[in-house]
PDB file of C-alpha atoms in Angstrom:
ATOM      1  CA  UNK V   1     -21.907  99.111  70.992  1.00 62.00           C
ATOM      2  CA  UNK V   2     -23.405  99.061  67.483  1.00 70.00           C
ATOM      3  CA  UNK V   3     -22.768  96.059  65.337  1.00 82.00           C
ATOM      4  CA  UNK V   4     -20.948  96.485  62.031  1.00 85.00           C
ATOM      5  CA  UNK V   5     -24.073  95.890  59.967  1.00 87.00           C
ATOM      6  CA  UNK V   6     -25.887  98.789  61.619  1.00 89.00           C
ATOM      7  CA  UNK V   7     -22.842 101.052  61.249  1.00 90.00           C
ATOM      8  CA  UNK V   8     -22.545 100.211  57.561  1.00 90.00           C
ATOM      9  CA  UNK V   9     -26.220 100.906  56.940  1.00 91.00           C
ATOM     10  CA  UNK V  10     -26.014 104.222  58.768  1.00 92.00           C
ATOM     11  CA  UNK V  11     -23.049 105.221  56.577  1.00 93.00           C
ATOM     12  CA  UNK V  12     -24.864 104.332  53.343  1.00 94.00           C
ATOM     13  CA  UNK V  13     -28.617 104.567  54.049  1.00 94.00           C
ATOM     14  CA  UNK V  14     -29.697 105.352  50.487  1.00 96.00           C
ATOM     15  CA  UNK V  15     -27.730 102.445  49.071  1.00 96.00           C
ATOM     16  CA  UNK V  16     -29.336  99.965  51.449  1.00 96.00           C
ATOM     17  CA  UNK V  17     -32.778 101.501  50.958  1.00 97.00           C
ATOM     18  CA  UNK V  18     -32.349 100.819  47.246  1.00 97.00           C
ATOM     19  CA  UNK V  19     -31.419  97.186  47.916  1.00 98.00           C
ATOM     20  CA  UNK V  20     -34.287  96.679  50.362  1.00 98.00           C
ATOM     21  CA  UNK V  21     -36.734  98.195  47.883  1.00 98.00           C
ATOM     22  CA  UNK V  22     -35.542  95.730  45.240  1.00 98.00           C
ATOM     23  CA  UNK V  23     -36.060  92.834  47.660  1.00 98.00           C
ATOM     24  CA  UNK V  24     -39.593  94.056  48.380  1.00 98.00           C
ATOM     25  CA  UNK V  25     -40.292  94.341  44.657  1.00 98.00           C
ATOM     26  CA  UNK V  26     -39.174  90.770  44.031  1.00 98.00           C
ATOM     27  CA  UNK V  27     -41.257  89.367  46.864  1.00 98.00           C
ATOM     28  CA  UNK V  28     -44.380  91.349  46.033  1.00 98.00           C
ATOM     29  CA  UNK V  29     -43.958  90.487  42.345  1.00 98.00           C
ATOM     30  CA  UNK V  30     -43.990  86.794  43.223  1.00 98.00           C
ATOM     31  CA  UNK V  31     -46.835  87.103  45.730  1.00 98.00           C
ATOM     32  CA  UNK V  32     -48.802  88.798  42.955  1.00 98.00           C
ATOM     33  CA  UNK V  33     -48.037  85.885  40.622  1.00 97.00           C
ATOM     34  CA  UNK V  34     -49.483  83.530  43.228  1.00 97.00           C
ATOM     35  CA  UNK V  35     -52.669  85.565  43.355  1.00 97.00           C
ATOM     36  CA  UNK V  36     -52.937  85.632  39.566  1.00 97.00           C
ATOM     37  CA  UNK V  37     -52.386  81.869  39.436  1.00 96.00           C
ATOM     38  CA  UNK V  38     -55.154  81.341  42.006  1.00 95.00           C
ATOM     39  CA  UNK V  39     -57.460  83.318  39.702  1.00 96.00           C
ATOM     40  CA  UNK V  40     -56.528  80.967  36.827  1.00 95.00           C
ATOM     41  CA  UNK V  41     -54.911  83.779  34.877  1.00 95.00           C
ATOM     42  CA  UNK V  42     -51.538  82.037  34.478  1.00 95.00           C
ATOM     43  CA  UNK V  43     -51.189  78.856  32.483  1.00 89.00           C
ATOM     44  CA  UNK V  44     -48.348  76.467  33.188  1.00 88.00           C
ATOM     45  CA  UNK V  45     -46.189  76.740  36.266  1.00 91.00           C
ATOM     46  CA  UNK V  46     -43.466  78.867  37.801  1.00 93.00           C
ATOM     47  CA  UNK V  47     -40.822  78.569  40.500  1.00 96.00           C
ATOM     48  CA  UNK V  48     -40.750  81.145  43.272  1.00 96.00           C
ATOM     49  CA  UNK V  49     -37.682  82.469  45.080  1.00 97.00           C
ATOM     50  CA  UNK V  50     -39.586  83.863  48.072  1.00 97.00           C
ATOM     51  CA  UNK V  51     -37.145  83.678  50.987  1.00 97.00           C
ATOM     52  CA  UNK V  52     -34.062  83.871  48.742  1.00 98.00           C
ATOM     53  CA  UNK V  53     -34.173  87.558  47.765  1.00 98.00           C
ATOM     54  CA  UNK V  54     -30.952  88.606  49.500  1.00 98.00           C
ATOM     55  CA  UNK V  55     -28.871  86.205  47.410  1.00 98.00           C
ATOM     56  CA  UNK V  56     -30.031  87.699  44.117  1.00 98.00           C
ATOM     57  CA  UNK V  57     -30.080  91.348  45.177  1.00 98.00           C
ATOM     58  CA  UNK V  58     -26.839  91.355  47.181  1.00 98.00           C
ATOM     59  CA  UNK V  59     -24.791  89.673  44.453  1.00 98.00           C
ATOM     60  CA  UNK V  60     -26.178  91.386  41.356  1.00 98.00           C
ATOM     61  CA  UNK V  61     -25.877  94.803  43.025  1.00 98.00           C
ATOM     62  CA  UNK V  62     -22.110  94.371  42.588  1.00 98.00           C
ATOM     63  CA  UNK V  63     -22.330  93.912  38.829  1.00 98.00           C
ATOM     64  CA  UNK V  64     -22.439  96.572  36.144  1.00 97.00           C
ATOM     65  CA  UNK V  65     -25.015  96.465  33.383  1.00 96.00           C
ATOM     66  CA  UNK V  66     -22.241  95.208  31.089  1.00 97.00           C
ATOM     67  CA  UNK V  67     -21.568  92.159  33.253  1.00 98.00           C
ATOM     68  CA  UNK V  68     -23.427  88.968  32.437  1.00 98.00           C
ATOM     69  CA  UNK V  69     -25.627  86.632  34.436  1.00 98.00           C
ATOM     70  CA  UNK V  70     -27.079  83.221  33.637  1.00 98.00           C
ATOM     71  CA  UNK V  71     -30.117  82.124  35.595  1.00 97.00           C
ATOM     72  CA  UNK V  72     -32.256  79.075  36.245  1.00 96.00           C
ATOM     73  CA  UNK V  73     -35.913  78.084  36.269  1.00 95.00           C
ATOM     74  CA  UNK V  74     -36.123  80.000  39.609  1.00 96.00           C
ATOM     75  CA  UNK V  75     -35.250  83.217  37.857  1.00 97.00           C
ATOM     76  CA  UNK V  76     -37.562  86.075  38.860  1.00 98.00           C
ATOM     77  CA  UNK V  77     -35.246  87.527  41.510  1.00 98.00           C
ATOM     78  CA  UNK V  78     -32.171  87.389  39.270  1.00 98.00           C
ATOM     79  CA  UNK V  79     -34.008  88.965  36.356  1.00 98.00           C
ATOM     80  CA  UNK V  80     -35.523  91.839  38.328  1.00 98.00           C
ATOM     81  CA  UNK V  81     -32.245  92.491  40.147  1.00 98.00           C
ATOM     82  CA  UNK V  82     -30.382  92.673  36.803  1.00 98.00           C
ATOM     83  CA  UNK V  83     -32.813  95.269  35.529  1.00 97.00           C
ATOM     84  CA  UNK V  84     -35.268  93.316  33.405  1.00 98.00           C
ATOM     85  CA  UNK V  85     -38.575  95.152  33.066  1.00 98.00           C
ATOM     86  CA  UNK V  86     -41.175  93.952  35.561  1.00 98.00           C
ATOM     87  CA  UNK V  87     -43.904  94.870  33.109  1.00 98.00           C
ATOM     88  CA  UNK V  88     -42.320  92.733  30.390  1.00 98.00           C
ATOM     89  CA  UNK V  89     -41.964  89.846  32.850  1.00 98.00           C
ATOM     90  CA  UNK V  90     -45.610  89.997  33.886  1.00 98.00           C
ATOM     91  CA  UNK V  91     -46.584  90.141  30.216  1.00 98.00           C
ATOM     92  CA  UNK V  92     -44.371  87.150  29.439  1.00 97.00           C
ATOM     93  CA  UNK V  93     -45.826  85.024  32.212  1.00 97.00           C
ATOM     94  CA  UNK V  94     -49.375  86.014  31.248  1.00 97.00           C
ATOM     95  CA  UNK V  95     -48.610  85.022  27.648  1.00 96.00           C
ATOM     96  CA  UNK V  96     -48.979  88.502  26.160  1.00 97.00           C
ATOM     97  CA  UNK V  97     -47.302  89.675  22.958  1.00 97.00           C
ATOM     98  CA  UNK V  98     -45.602  92.443  24.975  1.00 97.00           C
ATOM     99  CA  UNK V  99     -43.704  89.889  27.048  1.00 97.00           C
ATOM    100  CA  UNK V 100     -39.919  89.930  27.221  1.00 96.00           C
ATOM    101  CA  UNK V 101     -39.934  86.936  24.837  1.00 94.00           C
ATOM    102  CA  UNK V 102     -43.154  87.805  23.055  1.00 94.00           C
ATOM    103  CA  UNK V 103     -45.230  85.761  25.482  1.00 95.00           C
ATOM    104  CA  UNK V 104     -43.898  82.477  24.106  1.00 92.00           C
ATOM    105  CA  UNK V 105     -41.312  81.506  26.710  1.00 91.00           C
ATOM    106  CA  UNK V 106     -43.175  81.898  29.978  1.00 94.00           C
ATOM    107  CA  UNK V 107     -41.633  82.081  33.413  1.00 95.00           C
ATOM    108  CA  UNK V 108     -38.809  79.592  32.906  1.00 94.00           C
ATOM    109  CA  UNK V 109     -37.243  81.186  29.826  1.00 92.00           C
ATOM    110  CA  UNK V 110     -36.928  84.851  30.654  1.00 95.00           C
ATOM    111  CA  UNK V 111     -33.919  86.363  28.906  1.00 94.00           C
ATOM    112  CA  UNK V 112     -32.867  89.948  28.409  1.00 96.00           C
ATOM    113  CA  UNK V 113     -29.891  90.627  26.142  1.00 95.00           C
ATOM    114  CA  UNK V 114     -30.204  94.391  26.673  1.00 96.00           C
ATOM    115  CA  UNK V 115     -29.383  93.937  30.364  1.00 97.00           C
ATOM    116  CA  UNK V 116     -26.819  91.182  29.684  1.00 97.00           C
ATOM    117  CA  UNK V 117     -29.041  88.464  31.084  1.00 97.00           C
ATOM    118  CA  UNK V 118     -28.035  85.357  29.135  1.00 96.00           C
ATOM    119  CA  UNK V 119     -31.321  83.728  29.925  1.00 92.00           C
ATOM    120  CA  UNK V 120     -33.026  81.431  32.319  1.00 92.00           C
ATOM    121  CA  UNK V 121     -32.869  77.743  31.711  1.00 87.00           C
ATOM    122  CA  UNK V 122     -35.553  75.147  32.268  1.00 87.00           C
ATOM    123  CA  UNK V 123     -32.924  72.393  32.099  1.00 93.00           C
ATOM    124  CA  UNK V 124     -31.335  71.900  35.517  1.00 94.00           C
ATOM    125  CA  UNK V 125     -27.628  72.663  35.145  1.00 94.00           C
ATOM    126  CA  UNK V 126     -28.098  73.761  31.553  1.00 95.00           C
ATOM    127  CA  UNK V 127     -26.741  77.233  32.201  1.00 96.00           C
ATOM    128  CA  UNK V 128     -23.289  76.184  33.532  1.00 97.00           C
ATOM    129  CA  UNK V 129     -21.599  75.610  30.143  1.00 97.00           C
ATOM    130  CA  UNK V 130     -23.382  78.621  28.630  1.00 97.00           C
ATOM    131  CA  UNK V 131     -22.057  80.885  31.372  1.00 98.00           C
ATOM    132  CA  UNK V 132     -18.569  79.394  31.096  1.00 98.00           C
ATOM    133  CA  UNK V 133     -18.664  80.067  27.356  1.00 98.00           C
ATOM    134  CA  UNK V 134     -19.605  83.694  27.988  1.00 98.00           C
ATOM    135  CA  UNK V 135     -16.734  84.033  30.457  1.00 98.00           C
ATOM    136  CA  UNK V 136     -14.332  82.506  27.913  1.00 98.00           C
ATOM    137  CA  UNK V 137     -15.536  85.046  25.368  1.00 98.00           C
ATOM    138  CA  UNK V 138     -14.862  87.914  27.784  1.00 97.00           C
ATOM    139  CA  UNK V 139     -11.365  86.599  28.441  1.00 97.00           C
ATOM    140  CA  UNK V 140     -10.500  86.052  24.773  1.00 97.00           C
ATOM    141  CA  UNK V 141     -11.608  89.597  23.980  1.00 97.00           C
ATOM    142  CA  UNK V 142      -9.604  91.020  26.911  1.00 96.00           C
ATOM    143  CA  UNK V 143     -12.738  92.572  28.335  1.00 97.00           C
ATOM    144  CA  UNK V 144     -13.226  93.415  32.007  1.00 95.00           C
ATOM    145  CA  UNK V 145     -16.760  92.057  32.099  1.00 98.00           C
ATOM    146  CA  UNK V 146     -17.457  89.162  34.451  1.00 98.00           C
ATOM    147  CA  UNK V 147     -20.098  86.454  34.653  1.00 98.00           C
ATOM    148  CA  UNK V 148     -22.236  85.294  37.558  1.00 98.00           C
ATOM    149  CA  UNK V 149     -23.818  81.892  36.980  1.00 98.00           C
ATOM    150  CA  UNK V 150     -26.706  81.182  39.361  1.00 98.00           C
ATOM    151  CA  UNK V 151     -27.918  77.708  40.206  1.00 97.00           C
ATOM    152  CA  UNK V 152     -29.467  75.686  42.973  1.00 97.00           C
ATOM    153  CA  UNK V 153     -27.573  73.122  45.019  1.00 96.00           C
ATOM    154  CA  UNK V 154     -29.330  70.255  43.228  1.00 95.00           C
ATOM    155  CA  UNK V 155     -27.798  71.352  39.924  1.00 96.00           C
ATOM    156  CA  UNK V 156     -24.301  70.694  41.283  1.00 96.00           C
ATOM    157  CA  UNK V 157     -25.064  66.973  40.987  1.00 95.00           C
ATOM    158  CA  UNK V 158     -25.321  67.382  37.215  1.00 96.00           C
ATOM    159  CA  UNK V 159     -22.378  66.551  34.964  1.00 97.00           C
ATOM    160  CA  UNK V 160     -22.593  69.977  33.323  1.00 97.00           C
ATOM    161  CA  UNK V 161     -21.587  71.603  36.629  1.00 97.00           C
ATOM    162  CA  UNK V 162     -18.411  69.556  36.893  1.00 97.00           C
ATOM    163  CA  UNK V 163     -17.478  70.020  33.236  1.00 97.00           C
ATOM    164  CA  UNK V 164     -17.964  73.781  33.447  1.00 98.00           C
ATOM    165  CA  UNK V 165     -16.062  74.024  36.735  1.00 97.00           C
ATOM    166  CA  UNK V 166     -13.107  72.141  35.297  1.00 98.00           C
ATOM    167  CA  UNK V 167     -12.950  74.195  32.119  1.00 97.00           C
ATOM    168  CA  UNK V 168     -13.364  77.454  34.032  1.00 98.00           C
ATOM    169  CA  UNK V 169     -10.543  76.402  36.329  1.00 98.00           C
ATOM    170  CA  UNK V 170      -7.983  75.363  33.729  1.00 98.00           C
ATOM    171  CA  UNK V 171      -8.725  78.447  31.609  1.00 98.00           C
ATOM    172  CA  UNK V 172      -8.961  80.742  34.674  1.00 98.00           C
ATOM    173  CA  UNK V 173     -12.199  82.329  33.527  1.00 98.00           C
ATOM    174  CA  UNK V 174     -13.826  85.430  35.073  1.00 98.00           C
ATOM    175  CA  UNK V 175     -16.851  83.580  36.375  1.00 98.00           C
ATOM    176  CA  UNK V 176     -18.441  83.008  39.761  1.00 98.00           C
ATOM    177  CA  UNK V 177     -20.636  79.950  40.151  1.00 98.00           C
ATOM    178  CA  UNK V 178     -23.153  81.284  42.659  1.00 98.00           C
ATOM    179  CA  UNK V 179     -25.021  78.355  44.185  1.00 98.00           C
ATOM    180  CA  UNK V 180     -28.164  79.145  46.155  1.00 98.00           C
ATOM    181  CA  UNK V 181     -28.465  76.229  48.538  1.00 97.00           C
ATOM    182  CA  UNK V 182     -32.153  76.437  49.444  1.00 96.00           C
ATOM    183  CA  UNK V 183     -31.935  72.969  51.056  1.00 94.00           C
ATOM    184  CA  UNK V 184     -34.164  71.117  48.564  1.00 94.00           C
ATOM    185  CA  UNK V 185     -33.762  69.928  44.988  1.00 93.00           C
ATOM    186  CA  UNK V 186     -37.448  69.504  44.143  1.00 89.00           C
ATOM    187  CA  UNK V 187     -38.549  67.253  47.040  1.00 91.00           C
ATOM    188  CA  UNK V 188     -35.081  65.895  47.854  1.00 92.00           C
ATOM    189  CA  UNK V 189     -33.328  67.285  50.906  1.00 93.00           C
ATOM    190  CA  UNK V 190     -29.758  68.424  50.288  1.00 92.00           C
ATOM    191  CA  UNK V 191     -28.490  66.250  53.142  1.00 90.00           C
ATOM    192  CA  UNK V 192     -29.902  63.124  51.487  1.00 92.00           C
ATOM    193  CA  UNK V 193     -28.389  63.883  48.076  1.00 92.00           C
ATOM    194  CA  UNK V 194     -24.763  64.430  49.090  1.00 92.00           C
ATOM    195  CA  UNK V 195     -22.420  63.396  51.873  1.00 92.00           C
ATOM    196  CA  UNK V 196     -20.799  66.816  51.928  1.00 92.00           C
ATOM    197  CA  UNK V 197     -21.582  69.414  54.546  1.00 92.00           C
ATOM    198  CA  UNK V 198     -21.228  72.229  52.060  1.00 95.00           C
ATOM    199  CA  UNK V 199     -21.378  72.718  48.296  1.00 95.00           C
ATOM    200  CA  UNK V 200     -18.254  74.866  48.672  1.00 96.00           C
ATOM    201  CA  UNK V 201     -16.253  71.686  49.325  1.00 96.00           C
ATOM    202  CA  UNK V 202     -16.754  70.734  45.689  1.00 96.00           C
ATOM    203  CA  UNK V 203     -14.611  73.640  44.522  1.00 96.00           C
ATOM    204  CA  UNK V 204     -11.404  72.156  45.907  1.00 93.00           C
ATOM    205  CA  UNK V 205     -11.722  69.206  43.496  1.00 94.00           C
ATOM    206  CA  UNK V 206     -11.122  71.654  40.666  1.00 97.00           C
ATOM    207  CA  UNK V 207      -8.723  74.047  42.341  1.00 97.00           C
ATOM    208  CA  UNK V 208     -11.454  76.680  42.535  1.00 98.00           C
ATOM    209  CA  UNK V 209     -11.408  79.054  45.506  1.00 98.00           C
ATOM    210  CA  UNK V 210     -14.731  78.605  47.261  1.00 98.00           C
ATOM    211  CA  UNK V 211     -16.821  80.246  49.927  1.00 98.00           C
ATOM    212  CA  UNK V 212     -19.887  79.365  51.988  1.00 98.00           C
ATOM    213  CA  UNK V 213     -21.958  82.243  53.351  1.00 98.00           C
ATOM    214  CA  UNK V 214     -25.299  83.038  54.926  1.00 98.00           C
ATOM    215  CA  UNK V 215     -27.331  83.711  51.799  1.00 98.00           C
ATOM    216  CA  UNK V 216     -30.073  85.379  53.833  1.00 98.00           C
ATOM    217  CA  UNK V 217     -27.671  88.064  55.056  1.00 97.00           C
ATOM    218  CA  UNK V 218     -27.796  90.821  52.455  1.00 97.00           C
ATOM    219  CA  UNK V 219     -24.610  92.486  53.625  1.00 96.00           C
ATOM    220  CA  UNK V 220     -22.566  89.270  53.684  1.00 97.00           C
ATOM    221  CA  UNK V 221     -23.680  88.455  50.153  1.00 98.00           C
ATOM    222  CA  UNK V 222     -22.871  91.925  48.889  1.00 98.00           C
ATOM    223  CA  UNK V 223     -19.472  92.173  50.584  1.00 97.00           C
ATOM    224  CA  UNK V 224     -18.249  88.838  49.247  1.00 98.00           C
ATOM    225  CA  UNK V 225     -19.649  89.454  45.764  1.00 98.00           C
ATOM    226  CA  UNK V 226     -17.985  92.850  45.586  1.00 98.00           C
ATOM    227  CA  UNK V 227     -14.601  91.347  46.456  1.00 98.00           C
ATOM    228  CA  UNK V 228     -14.948  88.590  43.889  1.00 98.00           C
ATOM    229  CA  UNK V 229     -16.018  90.981  41.129  1.00 98.00           C
ATOM    230  CA  UNK V 230     -12.961  93.148  41.792  1.00 98.00           C
ATOM    231  CA  UNK V 231     -10.667  90.132  41.730  1.00 98.00           C
ATOM    232  CA  UNK V 232     -12.186  88.839  38.500  1.00 98.00           C
ATOM    233  CA  UNK V 233     -11.711  92.227  36.856  1.00 97.00           C
ATOM    234  CA  UNK V 234      -8.016  91.905  37.739  1.00 96.00           C
ATOM    235  CA  UNK V 235      -7.663  88.535  36.063  1.00 96.00           C
ATOM    236  CA  UNK V 236      -8.540  86.162  38.877  1.00 97.00           C
ATOM    237  CA  UNK V 237     -11.202  83.494  38.821  1.00 95.00           C
ATOM    238  CA  UNK V 238     -13.163  81.331  38.730  1.00 98.00           C
ATOM    239  CA  UNK V 239     -14.867  81.242  42.130  1.00 98.00           C
ATOM    240  CA  UNK V 240     -17.562  79.130  43.732  1.00 98.00           C
ATOM    241  CA  UNK V 241     -19.985  80.565  46.267  1.00 98.00           C
ATOM    242  CA  UNK V 242     -22.520  78.620  48.296  1.00 98.00           C
ATOM    243  CA  UNK V 243     -25.205  80.975  49.634  1.00 98.00           C
ATOM    244  CA  UNK V 244     -27.202  79.077  52.243  1.00 97.00           C
ATOM    245  CA  UNK V 245     -30.848  80.061  52.155  1.00 97.00           C
ATOM    246  CA  UNK V 246     -34.319  78.499  52.261  1.00 96.00           C
ATOM    247  CA  UNK V 247     -37.110  78.158  49.739  1.00 96.00           C
ATOM    248  CA  UNK V 248     -40.380  79.123  51.433  1.00 95.00           C
ATOM    249  CA  UNK V 249     -42.676  77.797  48.742  1.00 95.00           C
ATOM    250  CA  UNK V 250     -42.822  74.453  47.001  1.00 93.00           C
ATOM    251  CA  UNK V 251     -40.535  73.609  44.097  1.00 94.00           C
ATOM    252  CA  UNK V 252     -43.262  74.679  41.685  1.00 91.00           C
ATOM    253  CA  UNK V 253     -47.006  75.241  41.834  1.00 86.00           C
ATOM    254  CA  UNK V 254     -47.720  71.498  41.959  1.00 86.00           C
ATOM    255  CA  UNK V 255     -45.588  70.972  45.079  1.00 90.00           C
ATOM    256  CA  UNK V 256     -47.363  71.182  48.450  1.00 88.00           C
ATOM    257  CA  UNK V 257     -44.160  70.508  50.466  1.00 93.00           C
ATOM    258  CA  UNK V 258     -45.315  67.250  52.083  1.00 92.00           C
ATOM    259  CA  UNK V 259     -41.662  66.245  52.539  1.00 94.00           C
ATOM    260  CA  UNK V 260     -40.945  68.774  55.291  1.00 95.00           C
ATOM    261  CA  UNK V 261     -42.651  69.873  58.472  1.00 94.00           C
ATOM    262  CA  UNK V 262     -44.332  73.151  59.312  1.00 95.00           C
ATOM    263  CA  UNK V 263     -42.035  73.353  62.335  1.00 95.00           C
ATOM    264  CA  UNK V 264     -38.999  73.311  60.063  1.00 95.00           C
ATOM    265  CA  UNK V 265     -40.487  75.995  57.835  1.00 94.00           C
ATOM    266  CA  UNK V 266     -41.213  78.149  60.873  1.00 95.00           C
ATOM    267  CA  UNK V 267     -37.658  77.814  62.160  1.00 95.00           C
ATOM    268  CA  UNK V 268     -36.165  78.733  58.808  1.00 93.00           C
ATOM    269  CA  UNK V 269     -38.460  81.694  58.239  1.00 93.00           C
ATOM    270  CA  UNK V 270     -37.199  83.237  61.482  1.00 94.00           C
ATOM    271  CA  UNK V 271     -34.140  84.168  59.373  1.00 95.00           C
ATOM    272  CA  UNK V 272     -36.156  85.915  56.698  1.00 97.00           C
ATOM    273  CA  UNK V 273     -33.744  88.057  54.642  1.00 98.00           C
ATOM    274  CA  UNK V 274     -36.139  90.957  54.260  1.00 98.00           C
ATOM    275  CA  UNK V 275     -37.242  91.131  57.884  1.00 97.00           C
ATOM    276  CA  UNK V 276     -33.575  91.098  58.941  1.00 96.00           C
ATOM    277  CA  UNK V 277     -32.851  94.232  56.906  1.00 97.00           C
ATOM    278  CA  UNK V 278     -36.068  95.871  58.100  1.00 97.00           C
ATOM    279  CA  UNK V 279     -35.096  95.180  61.725  1.00 96.00           C
ATOM    280  CA  UNK V 280     -31.676  96.765  61.133  1.00 95.00           C
ATOM    281  CA  UNK V 281     -33.314  99.796  59.547  1.00 95.00           C
ATOM    282  CA  UNK V 282     -35.598 100.232  62.544  1.00 96.00           C
ATOM    283  CA  UNK V 283     -32.736  99.829  65.018  1.00 94.00           C
ATOM    284  CA  UNK V 284     -30.612 102.349  63.149  1.00 92.00           C
ATOM    285  CA  UNK V 285     -33.607 104.691  62.795  1.00 92.00           C
ATOM    286  CA  UNK V 286     -33.198 104.823  59.009  1.00 94.00           C
ATOM    287  CA  UNK V 287     -36.884 103.875  58.767  1.00 95.00           C
ATOM    288  CA  UNK V 288     -39.594 103.137  61.304  1.00 96.00           C
ATOM    289  CA  UNK V 289     -42.348 100.527  61.106  1.00 97.00           C
ATOM    290  CA  UNK V 290     -44.803 102.952  59.529  1.00 97.00           C
ATOM    291  CA  UNK V 291     -42.260 104.022  56.883  1.00 97.00           C
ATOM    292  CA  UNK V 292     -41.719 100.386  55.983  1.00 97.00           C
ATOM    293  CA  UNK V 293     -45.439  99.639  55.826  1.00 98.00           C
ATOM    294  CA  UNK V 294     -46.122 102.651  53.616  1.00 98.00           C
ATOM    295  CA  UNK V 295     -43.212 101.921  51.247  1.00 97.00           C
ATOM    296  CA  UNK V 296     -44.374  98.346  50.757  1.00 98.00           C
ATOM    297  CA  UNK V 297     -47.936  99.486  50.226  1.00 98.00           C
ATOM    298  CA  UNK V 298     -46.820 101.906  47.502  1.00 98.00           C
ATOM    299  CA  UNK V 299     -44.936  99.114  45.732  1.00 98.00           C
ATOM    300  CA  UNK V 300     -47.922  96.784  46.049  1.00 98.00           C
ATOM    301  CA  UNK V 301     -50.281  99.355  44.528  1.00 98.00           C
ATOM    302  CA  UNK V 302     -47.899 100.118  41.661  1.00 98.00           C
ATOM    303  CA  UNK V 303     -47.527  96.448  40.869  1.00 98.00           C
ATOM    304  CA  UNK V 304     -51.281  95.901  40.732  1.00 97.00           C
ATOM    305  CA  UNK V 305     -51.634  98.900  38.424  1.00 98.00           C
ATOM    306  CA  UNK V 306     -48.977  97.291  36.244  1.00 97.00           C
ATOM    307  CA  UNK V 307     -50.890  94.018  36.198  1.00 98.00           C
ATOM    308  CA  UNK V 308     -54.084  95.775  35.142  1.00 97.00           C
ATOM    309  CA  UNK V 309     -52.208  97.411  32.259  1.00 98.00           C
ATOM    310  CA  UNK V 310     -50.661  94.131  31.161  1.00 98.00           C
ATOM    311  CA  UNK V 311     -53.997  92.305  31.269  1.00 97.00           C
ATOM    312  CA  UNK V 312     -55.196  94.683  28.577  1.00 97.00           C
ATOM    313  CA  UNK V 313     -52.338  93.739  26.246  1.00 98.00           C
ATOM    314  CA  UNK V 314     -53.021  91.486  23.270  1.00 97.00           C
ATOM    315  CA  UNK V 315     -52.080  87.843  22.919  1.00 96.00           C
ATOM    316  CA  UNK V 316     -49.536  86.972  20.207  1.00 95.00           C
ATOM    317  CA  UNK V 317     -51.018  86.776  16.717  1.00 95.00           C
ATOM    318  CA  UNK V 318     -50.685  83.607  14.625  1.00 92.00           C
ATOM    319  CA  UNK V 319     -47.844  85.274  12.731  1.00 92.00           C
ATOM    320  CA  UNK V 320     -46.080  86.333  15.938  1.00 92.00           C
ATOM    321  CA  UNK V 321     -46.351  82.821  17.345  1.00 90.00           C
ATOM    322  CA  UNK V 322     -44.302  81.479  14.436  1.00 88.00           C
ATOM    323  CA  UNK V 323     -41.718  84.266  14.469  1.00 88.00           C
ATOM    324  CA  UNK V 324     -38.212  83.621  15.890  1.00 83.00           C
ATOM    325  CA  UNK V 325     -38.866  79.893  16.190  1.00 80.00           C
ATOM    326  CA  UNK V 326     -36.563  78.635  13.434  1.00 80.00           C
ATOM    327  CA  UNK V 327     -33.197  79.993  12.261  1.00 76.00           C
ATOM    328  CA  UNK V 328     -33.328  81.313   8.709  1.00 72.00           C
TER     329      UNK V 328
END
């Protein structure tokens, strides 16, 4: 007997191909950043979401372009899933004038008003009140748009999380606090930073309906997100979601992960979100191994062509560097 995941994919093969392609794009985008960094072409640091792609793709797939997201320093997956231009992101991180923020913000400050991306935030927990404010605005204007606020589990120890949760609860705002529990806040293991078994338990303190799911299961993420979006459009909310996942790389480029073992990493990577979807595709005969290899190769080649284009772009001029810095 086929499992429900396979049946669902067989019913909607093009939809799930689209989601898998987006997950590939995010991973290959970040692997390319690593290669550029090794060649000393990127200054500063960045925070990779390799291993967490299903959480971003599965949730944001349920939003319209008019819905809003707020992201974190680990923002590449959220930004690409919401529709931000990959070219403009490469340009931003390489410091080019064609970057999404003119090459002045870098990886941690990618924002994209056109695609209703409120911005990434280098301050841990800094996006909670911003997202709650956006949700309040939607409610006061009687709009059907909703807000997804992404954060890591470490950010839920910040006061801003609790303030935003309380306000969102008493005002019944159309917002979902989507917490990607990747098990580590910088070098601190989740289990050492809280006595709770799940971040979802924190929601009950504020009367917020909460859920804990396998964040590496694309279909679980999408199904729950779709239900919550529908409920928020009908006046319900807020919600809290804990998506359990695992960060494959270090916190940032200066982190060599000395606080965890290779055995642990190996165990966790057995639940790789992308390989799980690929395995389902092969079992359902939607794609075979060669199809998958060729599709990924095409994406990889396109991304490197994009990088070559971006490397030819100019750096910001002196005048551009001073533009949009101060309010007039």
